[in-house]
PDB file of C-alpha atoms in Angstrom:
ATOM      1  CA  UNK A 129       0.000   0.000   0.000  1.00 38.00           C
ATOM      2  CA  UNK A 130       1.136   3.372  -1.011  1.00 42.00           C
ATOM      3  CA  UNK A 131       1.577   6.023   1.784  1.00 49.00           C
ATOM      4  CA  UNK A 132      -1.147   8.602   2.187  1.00 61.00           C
ATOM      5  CA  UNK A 133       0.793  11.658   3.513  1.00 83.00           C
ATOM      6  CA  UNK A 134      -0.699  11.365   7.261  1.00 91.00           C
ATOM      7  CA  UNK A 135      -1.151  14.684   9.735  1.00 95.00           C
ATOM      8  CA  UNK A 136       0.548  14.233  12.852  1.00 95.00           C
ATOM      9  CA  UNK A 137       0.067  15.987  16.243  1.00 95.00           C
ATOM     10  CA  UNK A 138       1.792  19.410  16.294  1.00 96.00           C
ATOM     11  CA  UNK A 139       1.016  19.900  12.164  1.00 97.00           C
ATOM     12  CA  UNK A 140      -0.864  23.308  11.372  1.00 97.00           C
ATOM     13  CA  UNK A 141      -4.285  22.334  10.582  1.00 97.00           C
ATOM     14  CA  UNK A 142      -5.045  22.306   6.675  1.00 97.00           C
ATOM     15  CA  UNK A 143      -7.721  25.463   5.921  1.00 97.00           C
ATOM     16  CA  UNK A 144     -10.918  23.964   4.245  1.00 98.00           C
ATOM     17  CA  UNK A 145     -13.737  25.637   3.282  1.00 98.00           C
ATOM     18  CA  UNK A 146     -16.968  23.506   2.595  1.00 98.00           C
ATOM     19  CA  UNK A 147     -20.652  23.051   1.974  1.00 98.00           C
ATOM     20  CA  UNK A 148     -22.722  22.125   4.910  1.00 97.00           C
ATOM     21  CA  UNK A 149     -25.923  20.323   4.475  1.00 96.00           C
ATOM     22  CA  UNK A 150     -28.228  23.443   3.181  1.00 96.00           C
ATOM     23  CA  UNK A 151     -25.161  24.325   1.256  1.00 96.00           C
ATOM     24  CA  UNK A 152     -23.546  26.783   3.018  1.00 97.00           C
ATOM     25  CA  UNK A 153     -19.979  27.595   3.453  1.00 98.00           C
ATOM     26  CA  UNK A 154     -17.773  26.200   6.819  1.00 97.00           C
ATOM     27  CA  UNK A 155     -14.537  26.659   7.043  1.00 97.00           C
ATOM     28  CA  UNK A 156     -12.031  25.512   9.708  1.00 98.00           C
ATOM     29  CA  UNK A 157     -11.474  29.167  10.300  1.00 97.00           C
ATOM     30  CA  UNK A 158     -14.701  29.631  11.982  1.00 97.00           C
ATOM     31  CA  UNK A 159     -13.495  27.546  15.075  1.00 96.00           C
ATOM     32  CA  UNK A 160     -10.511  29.781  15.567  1.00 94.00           C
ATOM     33  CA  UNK A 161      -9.633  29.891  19.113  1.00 95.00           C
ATOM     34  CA  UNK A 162     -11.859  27.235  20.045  1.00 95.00           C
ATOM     35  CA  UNK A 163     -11.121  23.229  20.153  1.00 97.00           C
ATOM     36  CA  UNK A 164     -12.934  21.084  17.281  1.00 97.00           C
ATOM     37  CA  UNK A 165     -13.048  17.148  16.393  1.00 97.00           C
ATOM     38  CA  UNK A 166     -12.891  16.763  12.044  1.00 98.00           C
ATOM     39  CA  UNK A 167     -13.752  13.186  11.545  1.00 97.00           C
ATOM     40  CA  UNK A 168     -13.745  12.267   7.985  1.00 97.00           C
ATOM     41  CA  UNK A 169     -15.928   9.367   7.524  1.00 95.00           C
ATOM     42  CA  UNK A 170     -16.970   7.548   3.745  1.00 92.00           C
ATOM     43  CA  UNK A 171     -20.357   7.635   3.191  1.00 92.00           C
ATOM     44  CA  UNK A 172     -23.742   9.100   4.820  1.00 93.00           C
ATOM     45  CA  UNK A 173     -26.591   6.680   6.133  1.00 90.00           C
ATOM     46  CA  UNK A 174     -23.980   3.441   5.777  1.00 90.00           C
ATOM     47  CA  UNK A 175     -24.289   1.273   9.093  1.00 86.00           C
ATOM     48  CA  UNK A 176     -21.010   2.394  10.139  1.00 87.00           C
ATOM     49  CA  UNK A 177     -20.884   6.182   9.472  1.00 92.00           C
ATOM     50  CA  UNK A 178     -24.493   6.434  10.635  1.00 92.00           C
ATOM     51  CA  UNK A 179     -23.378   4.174  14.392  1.00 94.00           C
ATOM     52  CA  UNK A 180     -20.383   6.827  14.696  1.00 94.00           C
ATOM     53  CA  UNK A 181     -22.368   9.942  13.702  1.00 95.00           C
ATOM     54  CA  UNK A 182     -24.892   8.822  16.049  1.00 95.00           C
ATOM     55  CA  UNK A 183     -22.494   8.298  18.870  1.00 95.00           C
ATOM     56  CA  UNK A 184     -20.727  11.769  18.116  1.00 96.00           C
ATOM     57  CA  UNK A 185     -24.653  13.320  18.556  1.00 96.00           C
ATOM     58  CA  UNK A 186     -25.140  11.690  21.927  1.00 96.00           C
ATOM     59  CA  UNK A 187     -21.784  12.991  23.337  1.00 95.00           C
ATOM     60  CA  UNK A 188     -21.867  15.928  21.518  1.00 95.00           C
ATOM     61  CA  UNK A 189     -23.081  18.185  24.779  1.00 94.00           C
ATOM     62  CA  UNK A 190     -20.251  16.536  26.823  1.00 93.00           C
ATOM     63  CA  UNK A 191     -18.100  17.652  24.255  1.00 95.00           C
ATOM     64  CA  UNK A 192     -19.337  21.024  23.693  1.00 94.00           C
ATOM     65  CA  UNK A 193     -18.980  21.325  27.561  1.00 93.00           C
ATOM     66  CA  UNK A 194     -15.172  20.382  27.409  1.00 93.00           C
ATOM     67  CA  UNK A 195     -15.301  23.182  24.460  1.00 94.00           C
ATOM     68  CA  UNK A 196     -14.929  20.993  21.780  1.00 96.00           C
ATOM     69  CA  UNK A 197     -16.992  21.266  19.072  1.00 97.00           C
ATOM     70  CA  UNK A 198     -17.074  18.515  15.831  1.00 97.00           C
ATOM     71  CA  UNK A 199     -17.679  18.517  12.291  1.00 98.00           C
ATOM     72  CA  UNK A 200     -17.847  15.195  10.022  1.00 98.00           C
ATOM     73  CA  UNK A 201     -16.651  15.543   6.658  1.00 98.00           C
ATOM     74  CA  UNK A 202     -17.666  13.048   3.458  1.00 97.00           C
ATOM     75  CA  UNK A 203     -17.539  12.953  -0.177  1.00 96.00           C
ATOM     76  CA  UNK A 204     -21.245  12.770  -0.072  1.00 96.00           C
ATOM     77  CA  UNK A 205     -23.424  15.699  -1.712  1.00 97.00           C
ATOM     78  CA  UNK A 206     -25.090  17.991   0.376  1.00 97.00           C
ATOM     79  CA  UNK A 207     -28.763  16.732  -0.452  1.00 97.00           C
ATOM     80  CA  UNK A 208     -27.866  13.502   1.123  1.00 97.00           C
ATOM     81  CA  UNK A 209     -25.599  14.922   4.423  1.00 97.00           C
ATOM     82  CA  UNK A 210     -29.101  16.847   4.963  1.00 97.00           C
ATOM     83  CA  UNK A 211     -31.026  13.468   4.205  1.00 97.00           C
ATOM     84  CA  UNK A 212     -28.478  11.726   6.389  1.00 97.00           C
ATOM     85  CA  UNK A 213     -28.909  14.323   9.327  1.00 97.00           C
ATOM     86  CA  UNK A 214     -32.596  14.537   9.177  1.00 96.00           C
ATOM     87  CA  UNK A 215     -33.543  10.787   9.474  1.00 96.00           C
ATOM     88  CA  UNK A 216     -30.382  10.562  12.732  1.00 97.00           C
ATOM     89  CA  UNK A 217     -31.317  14.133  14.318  1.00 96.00           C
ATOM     90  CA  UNK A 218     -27.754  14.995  13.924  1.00 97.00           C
ATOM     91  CA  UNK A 219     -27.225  18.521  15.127  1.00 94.00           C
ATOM     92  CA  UNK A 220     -23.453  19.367  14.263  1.00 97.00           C
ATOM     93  CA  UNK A 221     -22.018  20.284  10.597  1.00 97.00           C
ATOM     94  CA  UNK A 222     -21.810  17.642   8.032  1.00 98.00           C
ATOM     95  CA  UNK A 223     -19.699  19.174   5.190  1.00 98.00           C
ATOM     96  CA  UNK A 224     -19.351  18.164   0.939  1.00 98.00           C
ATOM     97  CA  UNK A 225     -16.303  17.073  -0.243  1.00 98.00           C
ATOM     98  CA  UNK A 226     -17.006  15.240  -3.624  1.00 96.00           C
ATOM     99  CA  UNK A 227     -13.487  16.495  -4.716  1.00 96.00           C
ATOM    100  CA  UNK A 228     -12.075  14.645  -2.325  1.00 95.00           C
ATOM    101  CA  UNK A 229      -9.531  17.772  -2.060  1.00 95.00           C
ATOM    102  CA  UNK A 230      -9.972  18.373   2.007  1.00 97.00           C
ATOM    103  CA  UNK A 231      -9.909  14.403   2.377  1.00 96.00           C
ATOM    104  CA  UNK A 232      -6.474  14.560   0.686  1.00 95.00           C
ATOM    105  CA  UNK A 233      -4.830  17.166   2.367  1.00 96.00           C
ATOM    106  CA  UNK A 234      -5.934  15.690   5.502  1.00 97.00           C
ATOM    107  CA  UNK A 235      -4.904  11.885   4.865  1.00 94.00           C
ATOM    108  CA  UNK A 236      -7.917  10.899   4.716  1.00 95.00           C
ATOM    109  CA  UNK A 237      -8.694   9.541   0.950  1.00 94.00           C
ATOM    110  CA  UNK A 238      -6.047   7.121  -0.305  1.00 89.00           C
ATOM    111  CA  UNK A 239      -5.232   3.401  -0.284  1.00 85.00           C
ATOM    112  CA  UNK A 240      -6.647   1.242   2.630  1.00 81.00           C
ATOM    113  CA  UNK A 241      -7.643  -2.496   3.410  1.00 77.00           C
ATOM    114  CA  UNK A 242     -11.393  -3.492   3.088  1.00 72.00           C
ATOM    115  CA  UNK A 243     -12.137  -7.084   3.690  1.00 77.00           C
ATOM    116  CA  UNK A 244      -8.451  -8.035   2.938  1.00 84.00           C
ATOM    117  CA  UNK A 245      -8.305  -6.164  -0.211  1.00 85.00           C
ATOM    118  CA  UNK A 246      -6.871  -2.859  -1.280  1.00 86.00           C
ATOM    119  CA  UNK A 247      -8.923  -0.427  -2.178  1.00 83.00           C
ATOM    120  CA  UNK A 248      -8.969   3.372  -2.810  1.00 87.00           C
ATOM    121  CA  UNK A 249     -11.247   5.566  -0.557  1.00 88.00           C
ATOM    122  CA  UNK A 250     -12.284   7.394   2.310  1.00 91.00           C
ATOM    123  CA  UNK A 251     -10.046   6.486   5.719  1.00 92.00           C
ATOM    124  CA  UNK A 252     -11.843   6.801   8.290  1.00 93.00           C
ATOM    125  CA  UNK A 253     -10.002   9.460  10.385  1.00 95.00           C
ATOM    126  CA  UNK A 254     -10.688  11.595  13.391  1.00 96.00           C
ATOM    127  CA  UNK A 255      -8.488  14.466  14.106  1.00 97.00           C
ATOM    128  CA  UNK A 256      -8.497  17.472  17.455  1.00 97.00           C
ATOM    129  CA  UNK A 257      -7.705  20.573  16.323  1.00 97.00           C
ATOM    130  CA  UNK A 258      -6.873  22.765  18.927  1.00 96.00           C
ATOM    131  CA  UNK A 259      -7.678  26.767  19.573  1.00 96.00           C
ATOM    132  CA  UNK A 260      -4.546  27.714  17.496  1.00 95.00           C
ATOM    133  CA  UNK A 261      -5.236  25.323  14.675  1.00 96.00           C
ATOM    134  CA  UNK A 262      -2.723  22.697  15.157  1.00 97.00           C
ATOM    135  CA  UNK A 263      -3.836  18.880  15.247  1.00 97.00           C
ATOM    136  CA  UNK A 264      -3.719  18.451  19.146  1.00 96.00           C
ATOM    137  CA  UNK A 265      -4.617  14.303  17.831  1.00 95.00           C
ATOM    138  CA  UNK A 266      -4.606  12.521  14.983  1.00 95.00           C
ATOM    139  CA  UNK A 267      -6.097   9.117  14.675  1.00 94.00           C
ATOM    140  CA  UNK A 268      -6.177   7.121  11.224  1.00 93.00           C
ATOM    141  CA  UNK A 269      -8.196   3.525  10.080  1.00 90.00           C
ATOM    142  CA  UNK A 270     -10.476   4.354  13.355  1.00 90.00           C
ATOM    143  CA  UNK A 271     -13.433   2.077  13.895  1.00 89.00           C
ATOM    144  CA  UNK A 272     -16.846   3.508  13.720  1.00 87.00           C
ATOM    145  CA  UNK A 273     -18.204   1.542  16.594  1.00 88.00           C
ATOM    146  CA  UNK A 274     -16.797   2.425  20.660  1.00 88.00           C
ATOM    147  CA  UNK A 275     -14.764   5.426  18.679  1.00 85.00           C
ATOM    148  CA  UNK A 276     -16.400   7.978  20.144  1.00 91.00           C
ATOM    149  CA  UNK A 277     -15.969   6.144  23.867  1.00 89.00           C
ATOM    150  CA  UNK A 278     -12.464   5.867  22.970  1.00 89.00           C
ATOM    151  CA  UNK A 279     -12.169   9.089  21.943  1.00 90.00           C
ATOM    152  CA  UNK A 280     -13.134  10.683  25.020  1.00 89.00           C
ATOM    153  CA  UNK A 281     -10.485   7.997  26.695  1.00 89.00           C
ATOM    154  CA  UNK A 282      -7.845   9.541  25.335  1.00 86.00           C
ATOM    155  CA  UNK A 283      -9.045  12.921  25.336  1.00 86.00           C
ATOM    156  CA  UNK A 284      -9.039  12.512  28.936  1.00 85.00           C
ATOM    157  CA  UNK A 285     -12.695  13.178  29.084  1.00 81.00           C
ATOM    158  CA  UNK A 286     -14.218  10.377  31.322  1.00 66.00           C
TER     159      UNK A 286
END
């Protein structure tokens, strides 16, 4: 497998600016001076990306009381992110990245193993950026189900 450059802990956060579900622009810059969690995950309403977007929504006021806030990014269209978050209730930005240019910079599209094969695609990836924009965590091939529990583990959040 070919390496995907990777973000590591201490690397300025890449800038992004991206359509949320209605459409309208987010950028990273908009969380300047406050913590955030980008998780990049590959498709909307799958079993796995809707378990981990799920369990991001029910700790998402334990985060927000930590001040950390979260965005999910996907390659998926806006229509179906605001599909996606209607049928789960999920109340934090889902952004549009069918160019698969934010996924890049961030590691997060390249080759991966899926059911002992390699493939090209989304890695699922979950990254903290802190209030100066610098990835405070960076956490590659993450599993969609305990992530979240795991997450606040090592976030020292529990």
């Amino acid at each position: 497998m070919s390496d995907t450059q990777r973000l590591a802990v201490g690397d300025p956060a890449p800038a992004f600016t991206l359509p949320d579900a209605q459409g309208k622009p987010v950028s990273l810059a908009d969380y300047a001076g406050r913590k955030v969690i980008v998780y990049f995950y590959p498709a909307a309403s799958t079993p796995g990306c809707t378990k981990q977007a799920c369990d991001f929504r029910d700790n998402l006021a334990d985060l927000a009381e930590s001040g950390i806030d979260v965005i999910g990014i996907s390659q998926d269209e806006p229509a179906k992110l605001a599909k996606f978050a209607d049928a789960e209730g999920l109340d934090f930005p889902l952004l549009s990245d069918p160019e698969k240019t934010v996924l890049t910079q961030w590691g997060a599209f390249g080759e991966k193993k899926l059911y002992g094969k390699v493939v090209t695609g989304v890695i699922r990836s979950t990254f903290l950026v802190d209030e100066q924009g610098t990835i405070a965590l960076a956490q590659y091939n993450v599993r969609a189900t305990g992530h979240v529990a795991k997450l606040r583990r090592d976030l020292a959040l529990d």
